[in-house]
Amino acid sequence: MPGDDHPARRALRRWLAHHPRPTGRQLAEAGYVVPHWPPPWGLGADPLSQLVIDDELARAGVRRPVNPIGIGWAGPTLVAAGTDEQKDRWLWPMLAGEEFWCQLFSEPGAGSDLAALTTRADADGDGWVVTGHKVWTSFAHIARFGILLARSDPDAPRHRAISYFVCPMDAPGVSVHPLVDMTGEHAFNEVYLDEVRLPGDHLVGSPGQGWELAKVTLGNERVSLSGEGVLWGRGPTADDLLAEVRASGGAPDPVLRDRLVSVFCESEILKILRRRTLSAVLAGRAPGPEASVRKAISDRHGQRVMDLGRDLAGPWGTLGGTGVGRDAEGRPAGPATAWPASTWAEGFLYSPALTIGGGTAEVQRDIVAERVLGLPRGVQRPGGTNGPASA
Ligand SMILES: Cc1cc2nc3c(=O)[nH]c(=O)nc-3n(C[C@H](O)[C@H](O)[C@H](O)COP(=O)(O)OP(=O)(O)OC[C@H]3O[C@@H](n4cnc5c(N)ncnc54)[C@H](O)[C@@H]3O)c2cc1C
């Protein structure tokens, strides 16, 4: 890591001296939310400068605004295809964390085979009227806008029939219904769109370009879901689990030891893949198939780590979520560790989602087979999928 004299570090220190507790808006306007984006939203920063900026912000205890679907997925698509007016209107509040975004892609009959979506957008004067049913829409209940795919030309071939819109979530005709998952959390929703009127300037790109733009969004989705924690970048890592085990005196059971070694080896491989994916993105290249390879491995890895955490915790992990490193009566067997006791039980319940969201495990393997290994298409599927987006 470059030291005190790196220009990006010096510039950020000077800026922080004037903004010791920056707001989301100040961070966004200074380019520190997405330094790798082009100006005016970012700084066009090279990979090393980005690492330096991340490091310096972390040292100063400054956190960036949280808006994963907006900043991670919708934003890059708008940068690539939005008009100047659209970028001006939507990107600043998105980057500042003032307006939260969601993604209205999946439908009850269109998940992996996303091009089968049936939500319709009918041209009406200089705008559109949208009717349909979306599902699994994360954060729709708190979002100000959603990126929306809808079929705008019933006569065109499937992949040229879809358009990409921005939908205000408070528009008349939008209704959001909660879906509670098995952890007990309400994160995703069903969304009904009943003759929702969208102005013409809410179309991104041109009519029929939606499939092409969805690929940009989904490519970035696969990168965004690839942070360090095993739950799509959040939560603990395999190293954290090993630290818990060490802190509580080790794992004498040979089967558990074997599983610990396996997750450790996987996590080392994933660290290398993550660096490759990130350096491609940071260097401004489109996320390549390595993002799919990583997702294919890391989702299963997350499930294995959480399974193992739950098994190491024994009955306490299932009954009370008391965590790894407890004795038979549920008392801590070693020094306190970094993760709350409930981490492993909750993570175990959440982890099945890993191989479904953002493109299922099977779909990721299809992409790797076709794009990386050059194998012929195996299963005759009708078109693109919410993953490969293969037109
Ligand atoms: C936590 C979470 C958050 C989500 N958030 C959002 C969101 O914000 N917005 C949004 O639009 N969607 C969201 N989704 C939905 C997600 O994108 C879909 O669940 C996913 O694309 C799979 O679609 P599906 O559920 O319809 O399953 P299906 O596509 O019906 O798949 C069912 C099974 O068939 C298999 N299968 C399907 N096609 C093939 C094939 N060609 N070859 C081999 N096997 C195949 C799948 O792998 C799977 O096992 C979320 C999902 C989860 C779990």
Coordinates of C-alpha atoms and ligand atoms in Angstrom, one line a residue:
M1 CA 0.0 0.0 0.0
P2 CA 1.5 3.3 -1.0
G3 CA 2.5 5.6 1.9
D4 CA 1.9 9.2 3.0
D5 CA 3.3 10.8 -0.2
H6 CA 0.8 9.2 -2.6
P7 CA -1.0 12.1 -4.4
A8 CA -4.5 10.6 -3.8
R9 CA -3.8 10.2 -0.1
R10 CA -2.5 13.7 0.2
A11 CA -5.4 15.2 -1.7
L12 CA -7.9 13.2 0.4
R13 CA -6.2 14.2 3.7
R14 CA -6.4 17.9 2.7
W15 CA -10.1 17.4 1.8
L16 CA -10.8 15.6 5.1
A17 CA -9.2 18.5 7.0
H18 CA -12.0 20.7 5.7
H19 CA -14.7 18.0 5.9
P20 CA -13.9 16.0 9.0
R21 CA -17.4 14.5 9.1
P22 CA -18.5 14.5 5.4
T23 CA -22.2 14.0 4.4
G24 CA -23.1 11.6 1.7
R25 CA -23.6 14.6 -0.7
Q26 CA -20.2 16.0 0.1
L27 CA -18.5 12.7 -0.5
A28 CA -20.4 12.2 -3.8
E29 CA -19.6 15.7 -5.1
A30 CA -16.0 15.3 -4.2
G31 CA -15.9 12.0 -6.3
Y32 CA -15.1 9.8 -3.3
V33 CA -18.2 7.6 -3.5
V34 CA -17.2 6.1 -6.8
P35 CA -13.6 7.3 -7.5
H36 CA -13.3 4.8 -10.4
W37 CA -16.2 6.4 -12.3
P38 CA -15.4 9.2 -14.8
P39 CA -15.8 12.8 -13.7
P40 CA -17.9 14.5 -12.6
W41 CA -19.3 11.6 -10.5
G42 CA -15.9 10.0 -9.9
L43 CA -12.3 10.9 -10.2
G44 CA -11.3 8.5 -13.0
A45 CA -9.0 7.1 -10.4
D46 CA -6.6 4.3 -11.3
P47 CA -6.7 1.0 -9.3
L48 CA -3.9 2.0 -6.9
S49 CA -5.4 5.4 -6.2
Q50 CA -8.8 3.7 -5.4
L51 CA -7.2 1.4 -2.9
V52 CA -5.4 4.4 -1.3
I53 CA -8.7 6.3 -1.1
D54 CA -10.5 3.3 0.4
D55 CA -7.7 3.0 2.9
E56 CA -7.7 6.6 3.8
L57 CA -11.5 6.8 4.3
A58 CA -11.4 3.7 6.5
R59 CA -8.6 5.3 8.6
A60 CA -10.7 8.4 9.0
G61 CA -13.7 6.3 10.0
V62 CA -15.7 7.7 7.1
R63 CA -18.4 5.5 5.6
R64 CA -19.7 5.8 2.1
P65 CA -23.5 6.0 1.5
V66 CA -25.2 2.6 1.3
N67 CA -27.3 2.1 -1.8
P68 CA -26.2 -1.2 -3.3
I69 CA -28.6 -1.6 -6.2
G70 CA -28.4 2.1 -7.1
I71 CA -24.6 2.7 -6.9
G72 CA -23.6 -0.9 -7.8
W73 CA -25.9 -1.8 -10.6
A74 CA -28.3 1.0 -11.8
G75 CA -25.6 3.7 -11.7
P76 CA -23.1 2.1 -14.1
T77 CA -26.0 1.4 -16.5
L78 CA -27.1 5.0 -16.4
V79 CA -23.5 6.2 -16.9
A80 CA -23.3 3.9 -20.0
A81 CA -26.6 4.8 -21.6
G82 CA -28.4 7.6 -19.8
T83 CA -28.9 11.1 -21.3
D84 CA -27.1 14.0 -19.7
E85 CA -30.4 15.1 -18.1
Q86 CA -31.0 11.6 -16.7
K87 CA -27.5 11.4 -15.3
D88 CA -27.9 14.8 -13.7
R89 CA -31.3 14.1 -12.2
W90 CA -30.7 10.6 -10.9
L91 CA -27.0 10.0 -10.2
W92 CA -26.2 12.7 -7.6
P93 CA -29.0 11.8 -5.1
M94 CA -28.2 8.1 -5.8
L95 CA -24.5 8.5 -5.0
A96 CA -25.3 10.7 -2.0
G97 CA -27.5 7.9 -0.6
E98 CA -30.5 10.3 -0.6
E99 CA -32.6 8.2 -3.0
F100 CA -32.5 4.5 -2.6
W101 CA -32.9 2.2 -5.6
C102 CA -34.3 -1.3 -6.3
Q103 CA -34.4 -3.6 -9.3
L104 CA -37.6 -4.7 -11.0
F105 CA -36.4 -7.5 -13.2
S106 CA -37.7 -10.9 -12.0
E107 CA -41.2 -12.1 -12.4
P108 CA -43.1 -15.1 -11.3
G109 CA -42.6 -16.7 -14.7
A110 CA -39.3 -15.1 -15.6
G111 CA -36.2 -15.6 -13.3
S112 CA -33.4 -17.4 -14.9
D113 CA -35.1 -17.1 -18.2
L114 CA -35.5 -13.3 -17.8
A115 CA -36.3 -12.7 -21.5
A116 CA -39.6 -14.5 -20.9
L117 CA -40.8 -11.5 -18.9
T118 CA -44.4 -10.5 -19.6
T119 CA -44.6 -7.0 -18.0
R120 CA -45.8 -4.7 -20.8
A121 CA -44.9 -1.2 -21.6
D122 CA -47.3 0.3 -24.2
A123 CA -46.3 3.6 -25.9
D124 CA -48.8 6.3 -25.0
G125 CA -48.2 9.8 -26.5
D126 CA -44.7 10.6 -25.6
G127 CA -44.7 8.3 -22.5
W128 CA -45.4 4.7 -21.6
V129 CA -48.1 2.7 -19.7
V130 CA -46.6 -0.2 -17.8
T131 CA -48.6 -3.2 -16.5
G132 CA -47.2 -6.3 -14.9
H133 CA -46.1 -8.3 -11.8
K134 CA -42.5 -8.3 -10.4
V135 CA -41.3 -10.5 -7.6
W136 CA -38.3 -10.9 -5.2
T137 CA -37.7 -7.1 -5.5
S138 CA -35.2 -6.4 -2.8
F139 CA -35.8 -3.1 -0.9
A140 CA -38.8 -2.1 -3.1
H141 CA -40.5 -1.0 0.2
I142 CA -37.8 1.7 0.9
A143 CA -36.8 2.6 -2.7
R144 CA -37.5 5.9 -4.4
F145 CA -36.8 4.4 -7.9
G146 CA -36.5 1.1 -9.5
I147 CA -34.8 0.0 -12.7
L148 CA -37.5 -1.8 -14.7
L149 CA -37.5 -4.2 -17.6
A150 CA -40.7 -4.4 -19.7
R151 CA -41.7 -5.7 -23.1
S152 CA -42.3 -2.7 -25.3
D153 CA -42.7 -4.4 -28.7
P154 CA -44.8 -7.6 -28.7
D155 CA -43.9 -8.4 -32.3
A156 CA -40.1 -8.1 -32.0
P157 CA -37.8 -11.1 -31.3
R158 CA -37.6 -11.6 -27.6
H159 CA -34.3 -9.9 -26.9
R160 CA -35.1 -6.9 -29.0
A161 CA -38.6 -6.5 -27.5
I162 CA -37.5 -5.4 -24.1
S163 CA -36.9 -1.8 -22.9
Y164 CA -35.2 -0.5 -19.8
F165 CA -37.0 2.1 -17.7
V166 CA -36.6 4.0 -14.4
C167 CA -39.8 3.7 -12.4
P168 CA -40.6 6.0 -9.5
M169 CA -41.8 3.7 -6.7
D170 CA -44.5 6.2 -5.6
A171 CA -46.1 6.5 -9.1
P172 CA -49.9 5.8 -9.1
G173 CA -50.4 2.1 -9.9
V174 CA -47.3 0.8 -8.2
S175 CA -48.1 -1.4 -5.1
V176 CA -45.5 -3.1 -3.0
H177 CA -46.3 -6.2 -0.9
P178 CA -43.8 -7.6 1.6
L179 CA -42.3 -11.1 1.3
V180 CA -40.8 -12.4 4.6
D181 CA -37.9 -14.9 4.2
M182 CA -37.1 -17.8 6.4
T183 CA -34.7 -15.7 8.6
G184 CA -37.8 -13.7 9.5
E185 CA -36.6 -10.6 7.7
H186 CA -38.5 -8.5 5.2
A187 CA -36.0 -7.6 2.5
F188 CA -37.8 -8.5 -0.7
N189 CA -41.3 -7.8 -2.1
E190 CA -43.8 -8.5 -4.8
V191 CA -44.5 -5.4 -6.9
Y192 CA -47.7 -5.0 -8.9
L193 CA -47.7 -2.4 -11.7
D194 CA -51.2 -1.4 -12.7
E195 CA -51.2 0.9 -15.7
V196 CA -48.3 2.9 -14.3
R197 CA -47.6 6.0 -16.5
L198 CA -44.0 6.7 -17.1
P199 CA -42.8 9.9 -18.9
G200 CA -40.8 9.4 -22.1
D201 CA -37.6 10.6 -20.4
H202 CA -37.8 7.6 -18.0
L203 CA -36.8 5.3 -20.8
V204 CA -33.0 4.5 -20.7
G205 CA -31.4 4.1 -24.0
S206 CA -33.7 3.4 -27.0
P207 CA -36.8 1.2 -27.2
G208 CA -35.7 -2.4 -27.5
Q209 CA -32.3 -1.8 -26.0
G210 CA -33.3 -3.2 -22.6
W211 CA -31.7 -6.6 -23.0
E212 CA -28.4 -5.1 -23.9
L213 CA -28.6 -2.7 -20.9
A214 CA -29.7 -5.5 -18.5
K215 CA -26.4 -7.2 -19.3
V216 CA -24.5 -4.2 -18.1
T217 CA -26.6 -4.2 -14.8
L218 CA -26.2 -8.0 -14.3
G219 CA -22.5 -8.0 -15.0
N220 CA -22.0 -5.4 -12.3
E221 CA -24.4 -7.2 -10.0
R222 CA -22.1 -10.2 -10.1
V223 CA -19.1 -8.1 -9.2
S224 CA -21.0 -6.2 -6.4
L225 CA -22.1 -9.5 -4.8
S226 CA -18.4 -10.4 -4.5
G227 CA -17.0 -8.6 -1.4
E228 CA -15.1 -10.5 1.3
G229 CA -17.8 -11.8 3.6
V230 CA -19.3 -15.1 2.6
L231 CA -22.9 -13.8 2.4
W232 CA -22.5 -11.8 -0.8
G233 CA -19.7 -9.8 0.6
R234 CA -21.3 -9.3 4.0
G235 CA -20.9 -11.3 7.1
P236 CA -17.9 -13.3 8.3
T237 CA -15.3 -15.0 6.2
A238 CA -13.8 -18.5 6.5
D239 CA -10.9 -16.9 8.3
D240 CA -13.3 -15.5 10.8
L241 CA -14.7 -19.0 11.4
L242 CA -11.2 -20.4 11.8
A243 CA -10.4 -17.6 14.3
E244 CA -13.5 -18.5 16.3
V245 CA -12.5 -22.2 16.3
R246 CA -8.9 -21.3 17.4
A247 CA -10.2 -19.0 20.1
S248 CA -12.4 -21.8 21.5
G249 CA -9.6 -24.4 21.7
G250 CA -9.7 -26.0 18.2
A251 CA -11.9 -28.8 16.7
P252 CA -10.8 -32.3 17.8
D253 CA -13.4 -34.1 15.5
P254 CA -11.5 -35.3 12.4
V255 CA -14.5 -34.8 10.1
L256 CA -14.9 -31.2 11.3
R257 CA -11.2 -30.6 10.9
D258 CA -11.3 -31.9 7.4
R259 CA -14.2 -29.5 6.6
L260 CA -12.3 -26.6 8.1
V261 CA -9.3 -27.3 5.9
S262 CA -11.6 -27.5 2.8
V263 CA -13.3 -24.1 3.5
F264 CA -9.9 -22.6 4.2
C265 CA -8.5 -23.8 0.8
E266 CA -11.6 -22.6 -1.0
S267 CA -11.3 -19.2 0.6
E268 CA -7.7 -18.8 -0.5
I269 CA -8.7 -19.5 -4.1
L270 CA -11.5 -17.1 -3.8
K271 CA -9.2 -14.3 -2.5
I272 CA -7.1 -14.7 -5.7
L273 CA -10.2 -14.7 -8.0
R274 CA -11.6 -11.7 -6.2
R275 CA -8.4 -9.7 -6.8
R276 CA -8.5 -10.6 -10.5
T277 CA -12.2 -9.5 -10.8
L278 CA -11.6 -6.3 -8.9
S279 CA -8.5 -5.4 -10.7
A280 CA -10.4 -5.8 -14.1
V281 CA -13.2 -3.6 -12.8
L282 CA -10.9 -1.1 -11.2
A283 CA -8.9 -0.9 -14.5
G284 CA -12.1 0.0 -16.3
R285 CA -12.6 -3.3 -18.1
A286 CA -16.0 -4.9 -18.2
P287 CA -16.4 -7.7 -15.6
G288 CA -15.5 -10.9 -17.5
P289 CA -16.3 -14.6 -17.0
E290 CA -14.0 -14.6 -13.9
A291 CA -16.9 -12.9 -12.1
S292 CA -19.1 -15.9 -12.9
V293 CA -16.4 -18.4 -12.0
R294 CA -16.1 -16.6 -8.7
K295 CA -19.8 -16.5 -8.1
A296 CA -20.1 -20.2 -8.9
I297 CA -17.5 -21.1 -6.3
S298 CA -18.2 -18.4 -3.7
D299 CA -22.0 -19.0 -3.3
R300 CA -21.4 -22.7 -2.4
H301 CA -18.5 -21.7 -0.3
G302 CA -20.8 -19.4 1.7
Q303 CA -23.2 -22.2 2.3
R304 CA -20.4 -24.5 3.4
V305 CA -18.9 -22.0 5.8
M306 CA -22.3 -21.3 7.4
D307 CA -23.2 -25.0 7.5
L308 CA -19.9 -25.7 9.3
G309 CA -20.4 -22.7 11.7
R310 CA -23.8 -24.1 12.6
D311 CA -22.5 -27.7 13.0
L312 CA -19.5 -26.5 15.2
A313 CA -22.0 -24.6 17.4
G314 CA -23.9 -27.9 17.9
P315 CA -27.4 -27.8 19.3
W316 CA -26.8 -24.3 20.6
G317 CA -26.3 -23.0 17.1
T318 CA -29.7 -24.3 16.0
L319 CA -31.7 -23.7 19.2
G320 CA -30.5 -20.3 20.3
G321 CA -28.0 -19.1 17.8
T322 CA -25.4 -19.1 20.6
G323 CA -22.6 -19.5 18.1
V324 CA -19.3 -21.3 17.6
G325 CA -17.1 -22.0 20.6
R326 CA -19.6 -22.9 23.3
D327 CA -19.4 -25.7 25.7
A328 CA -22.1 -28.3 26.2
E329 CA -24.1 -26.0 28.4
G330 CA -23.8 -23.1 26.0
R331 CA -21.2 -21.2 28.0
P332 CA -18.4 -19.4 26.0
A333 CA -15.5 -21.9 25.8
G334 CA -12.9 -19.3 24.9
P335 CA -12.3 -15.6 24.6
A336 CA -15.0 -13.4 23.1
T337 CA -14.7 -13.2 19.3
A338 CA -15.6 -10.7 16.6
W339 CA -19.0 -12.0 15.5
P340 CA -22.2 -11.9 17.5
A341 CA -23.3 -15.3 18.7
S342 CA -26.3 -15.4 16.4
T343 CA -24.2 -14.9 13.2
W344 CA -23.9 -18.5 12.3
A345 CA -27.5 -19.6 12.9
E346 CA -28.8 -16.6 10.9
G347 CA -26.2 -17.0 8.2
F348 CA -27.1 -20.7 7.9
L349 CA -30.8 -19.7 7.3
Y350 CA -29.9 -17.0 4.8
S351 CA -27.3 -19.0 2.9
P352 CA -29.7 -21.0 0.5
A353 CA -30.4 -17.6 -1.1
L354 CA -26.8 -17.4 -2.3
T355 CA -27.2 -19.9 -5.1
I356 CA -30.4 -18.4 -6.3
G357 CA -30.1 -14.6 -6.3
G358 CA -28.1 -12.8 -9.0
G359 CA -28.2 -15.8 -11.3
T360 CA -28.5 -19.4 -9.9
A361 CA -25.7 -21.8 -9.4
E362 CA -26.8 -23.9 -12.4
V363 CA -26.9 -20.8 -14.6
Q364 CA -23.5 -19.7 -13.5
R365 CA -22.1 -23.1 -14.5
D366 CA -23.8 -22.7 -17.9
I367 CA -22.0 -19.4 -18.4
V368 CA -18.7 -20.9 -17.4
A369 CA -19.2 -23.9 -19.7
E370 CA -20.1 -21.8 -22.7
R371 CA -18.0 -18.7 -22.3
V372 CA -14.9 -19.9 -20.5
L373 CA -14.6 -23.5 -21.7
G374 CA -16.1 -22.9 -25.1
L375 CA -18.5 -25.9 -24.8
P376 CA -21.6 -26.0 -27.0
R377 CA -24.9 -25.0 -25.5
G378 CA -26.1 -28.1 -23.6
V379 CA -29.7 -27.4 -22.7
Q380 CA -31.9 -26.0 -25.4
R381 CA -33.3 -23.0 -23.5
P382 CA -35.4 -20.5 -25.2
G383 CA -33.3 -17.4 -24.7
G384 CA -31.4 -15.4 -22.2
T385 CA -31.3 -15.9 -18.5
N386 CA -31.1 -13.8 -15.4
G387 CA -27.4 -14.5 -15.1
P388 CA -25.9 -15.1 -18.5
A389 CA -28.1 -12.6 -20.3
S390 CA -27.0 -14.4 -23.4
A391 CA -28.8 -13.0 -26.4
Ligands
LIG1 C1 -32.1 -12.9 -1.8 C2 -32.6 -12.6 -3.2 C3 -32.7 -11.3 -3.6 C4 -33.2 -11.1 -4.9 N1 -33.4 -9.8 -5.3 C5 -33.9 -9.5 -6.5 C6 -34.2 -8.1 -6.9 O1 -33.9 -7.2 -6.2 N2 -34.7 -7.9 -8.1 C7 -35.0 -8.9 -9.0 O2 -35.4 -8.7 -10.1 N3 -34.8 -10.2 -8.7 C8 -34.3 -10.5 -7.4 N4 -34.1 -11.8 -7.0 C9 -34.6 -12.9 -7.9 C10 -33.5 -13.7 -8.6 O3 -32.8 -13.0 -9.6 C11 -34.1 -15.0 -9.2 O4 -34.6 -15.7 -8.0 C12 -33.2 -15.8 -9.9 O5 -32.8 -15.2 -11.1 C13 -33.7 -17.2 -10.2 O6 -35.0 -17.1 -10.8 P1 -36.2 -17.9 -10.2 O7 -36.3 -17.7 -8.8 O8 -37.4 -17.6 -11.1 O9 -35.9 -19.5 -10.5 P2 -36.0 -20.4 -11.9 O10 -35.4 -19.5 -12.9 O11 -37.4 -20.7 -12.0 O12 -35.1 -21.6 -11.5 C14 -35.6 -22.7 -10.8 C15 -34.5 -23.8 -10.9 O13 -34.2 -24.2 -12.3 C16 -32.8 -24.0 -12.6 N5 -32.7 -23.6 -14.0 C17 -33.3 -22.6 -14.6 N6 -32.9 -22.5 -15.9 C18 -31.9 -23.4 -16.0 C19 -31.0 -23.7 -17.1 N7 -31.1 -23.1 -18.3 N8 -30.1 -24.7 -16.9 C20 -30.0 -25.4 -15.7 N9 -30.8 -25.1 -14.7 C21 -31.7 -24.1 -14.8 C22 -32.3 -23.0 -11.6 O14 -30.9 -23.1 -11.5 C23 -33.1 -23.3 -10.4 O15 -32.5 -24.3 -9.6 C24 -33.6 -12.1 -5.8 C25 -33.4 -13.5 -5.3 C26 -32.9 -13.7 -4.1 C27 -32.7 -15.1 -3.6

